[in-house]
Short mmCIF file of C-alpha atoms in Angstrom, two decimals:
data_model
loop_
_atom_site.label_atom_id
_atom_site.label_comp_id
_atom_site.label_asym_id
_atom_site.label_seq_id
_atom_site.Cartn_x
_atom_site.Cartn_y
_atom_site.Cartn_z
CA UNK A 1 -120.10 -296.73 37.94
CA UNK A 2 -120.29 -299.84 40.42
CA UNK A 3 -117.22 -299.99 42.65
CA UNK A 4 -116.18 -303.58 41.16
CA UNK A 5 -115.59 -301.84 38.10
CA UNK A 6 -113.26 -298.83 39.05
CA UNK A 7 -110.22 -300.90 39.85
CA UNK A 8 -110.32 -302.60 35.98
CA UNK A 9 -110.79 -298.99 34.63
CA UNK A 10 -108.18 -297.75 36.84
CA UNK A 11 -105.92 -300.47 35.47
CA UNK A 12 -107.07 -300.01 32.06
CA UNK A 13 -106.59 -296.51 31.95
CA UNK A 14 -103.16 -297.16 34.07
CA UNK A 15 -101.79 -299.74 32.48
CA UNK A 16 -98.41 -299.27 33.76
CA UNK A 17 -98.11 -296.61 36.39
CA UNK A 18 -97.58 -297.08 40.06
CA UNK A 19 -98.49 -295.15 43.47
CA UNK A 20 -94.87 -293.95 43.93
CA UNK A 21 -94.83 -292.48 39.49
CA UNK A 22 -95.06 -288.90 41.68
CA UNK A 23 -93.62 -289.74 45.07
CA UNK A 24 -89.85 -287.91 45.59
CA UNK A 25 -87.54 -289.03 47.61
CA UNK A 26 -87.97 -286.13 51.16
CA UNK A 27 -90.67 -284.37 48.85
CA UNK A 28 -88.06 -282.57 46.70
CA UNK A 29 -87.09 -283.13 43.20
CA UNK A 30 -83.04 -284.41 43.68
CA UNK A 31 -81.32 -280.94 41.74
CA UNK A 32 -77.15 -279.58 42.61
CA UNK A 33 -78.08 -277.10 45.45
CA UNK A 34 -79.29 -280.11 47.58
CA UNK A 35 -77.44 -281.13 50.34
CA UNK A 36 -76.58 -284.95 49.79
CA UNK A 37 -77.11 -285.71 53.84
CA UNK A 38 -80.40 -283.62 53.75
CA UNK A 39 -81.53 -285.69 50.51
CA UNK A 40 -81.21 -288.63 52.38
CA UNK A 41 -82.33 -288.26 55.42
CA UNK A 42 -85.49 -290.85 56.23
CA UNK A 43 -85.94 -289.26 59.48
CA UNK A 44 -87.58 -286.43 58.00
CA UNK A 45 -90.57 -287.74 55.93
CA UNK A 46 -93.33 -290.15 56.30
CA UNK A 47 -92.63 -292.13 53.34
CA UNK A 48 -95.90 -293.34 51.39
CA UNK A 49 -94.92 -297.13 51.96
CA UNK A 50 -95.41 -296.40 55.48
CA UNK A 51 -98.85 -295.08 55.64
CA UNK A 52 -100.34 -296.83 52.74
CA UNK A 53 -101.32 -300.50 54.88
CA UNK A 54 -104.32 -302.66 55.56
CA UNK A 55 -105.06 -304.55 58.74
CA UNK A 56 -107.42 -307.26 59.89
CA UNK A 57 -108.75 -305.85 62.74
CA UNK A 58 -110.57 -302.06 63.21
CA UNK A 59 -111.60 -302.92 67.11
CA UNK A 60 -110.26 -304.29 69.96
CA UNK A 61 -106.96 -303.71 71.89
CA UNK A 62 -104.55 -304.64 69.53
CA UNK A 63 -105.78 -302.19 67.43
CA UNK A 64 -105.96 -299.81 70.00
CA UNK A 65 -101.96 -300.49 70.41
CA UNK A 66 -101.65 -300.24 67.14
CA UNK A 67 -102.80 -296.73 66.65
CA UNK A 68 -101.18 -295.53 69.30
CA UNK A 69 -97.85 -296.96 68.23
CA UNK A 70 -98.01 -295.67 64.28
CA UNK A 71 -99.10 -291.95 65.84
CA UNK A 72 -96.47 -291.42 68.36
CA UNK A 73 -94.28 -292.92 66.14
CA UNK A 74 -95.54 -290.45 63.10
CA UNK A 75 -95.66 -287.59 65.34
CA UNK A 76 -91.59 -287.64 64.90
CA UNK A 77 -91.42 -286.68 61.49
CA UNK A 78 -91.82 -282.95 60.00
CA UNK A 79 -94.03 -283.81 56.96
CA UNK A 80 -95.81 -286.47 55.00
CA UNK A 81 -94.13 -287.93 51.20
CA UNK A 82 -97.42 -287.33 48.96
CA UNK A 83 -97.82 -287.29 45.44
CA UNK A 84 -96.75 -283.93 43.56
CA UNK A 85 -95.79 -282.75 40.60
CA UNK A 86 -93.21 -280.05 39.76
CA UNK A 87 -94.19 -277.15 37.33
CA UNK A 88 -91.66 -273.97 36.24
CA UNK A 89 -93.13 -271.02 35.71
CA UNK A 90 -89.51 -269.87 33.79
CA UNK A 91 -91.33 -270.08 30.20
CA UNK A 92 -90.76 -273.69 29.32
CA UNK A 93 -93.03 -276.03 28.18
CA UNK A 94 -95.53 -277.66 30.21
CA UNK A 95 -94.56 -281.16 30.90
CA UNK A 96 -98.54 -283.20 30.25
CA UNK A 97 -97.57 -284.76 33.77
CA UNK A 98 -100.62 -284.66 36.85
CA UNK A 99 -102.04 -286.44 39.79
CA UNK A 100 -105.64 -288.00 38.08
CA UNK A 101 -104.16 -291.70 38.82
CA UNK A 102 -103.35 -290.64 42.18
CA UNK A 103 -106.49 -289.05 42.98
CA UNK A 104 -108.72 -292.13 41.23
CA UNK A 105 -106.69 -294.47 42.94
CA UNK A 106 -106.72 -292.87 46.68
CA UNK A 107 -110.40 -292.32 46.49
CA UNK A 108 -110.83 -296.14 45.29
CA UNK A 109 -108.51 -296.71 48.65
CA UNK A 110 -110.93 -294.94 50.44
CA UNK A 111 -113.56 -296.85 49.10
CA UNK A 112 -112.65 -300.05 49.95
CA UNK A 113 -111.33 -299.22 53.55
CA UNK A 114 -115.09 -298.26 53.58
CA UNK A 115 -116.34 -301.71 52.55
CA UNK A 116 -114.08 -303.57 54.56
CA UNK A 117 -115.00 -301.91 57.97
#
């Protein structure tokens, strides 16, 4: 498929889901044994929103800056907020949730950062 086309299929397929349907809050599903302050606490994950960006500019010393500023600045925190899904193995039902619009649409990402460079 040509790469002008992915984004409308993506769309089509997607109709109404967003890049955050499988994002939780710290990477943990919000549940009673969870300490409120620990919940809450944005100095422990990356949030998506802050790695998901586009520049103008891959060269030069601005961008230089740049990168050094967002990796010293990411270095600080313990993990990364990605896309997951939860599954119990406790002999419930499956829920029919997974990660294909996530994975189409980060690869389409990829694709463009490609074509824009």
């Amino acid at each position: 498929m040509h790469w002008q086309k992915k984004p409308s299929k993506l769309y089509c397929d997607y109709p109404n889901e967003s890049i955050y349907r499988n994002a939780h809050y710290n990477n943990n599903v919000k549940s009673n044994d969870v300490d409120e302050d620990d919940y809450y606490n944005e100095e422990t994950v990356i949030a998506m929103d802050k790695y998901i960006s586009f520049f103008a500019e891959s060269e030069g010393l601005i961008y230089d800056n740049l990168m050094d500023t967002i990796n010293n600045e990411f270095n600080e925190y313990a993990e990364t907020q990605e896309p997951m899904i939860f599954k119990s193995f406790d002999g419930s039902n499956l829920t029919d949730k997974n990660l294909d619009f996530e994975n189409r649409l980060f690869k389409l990402l990829n694709e463009l950062c490609g074509l824009l460079n």
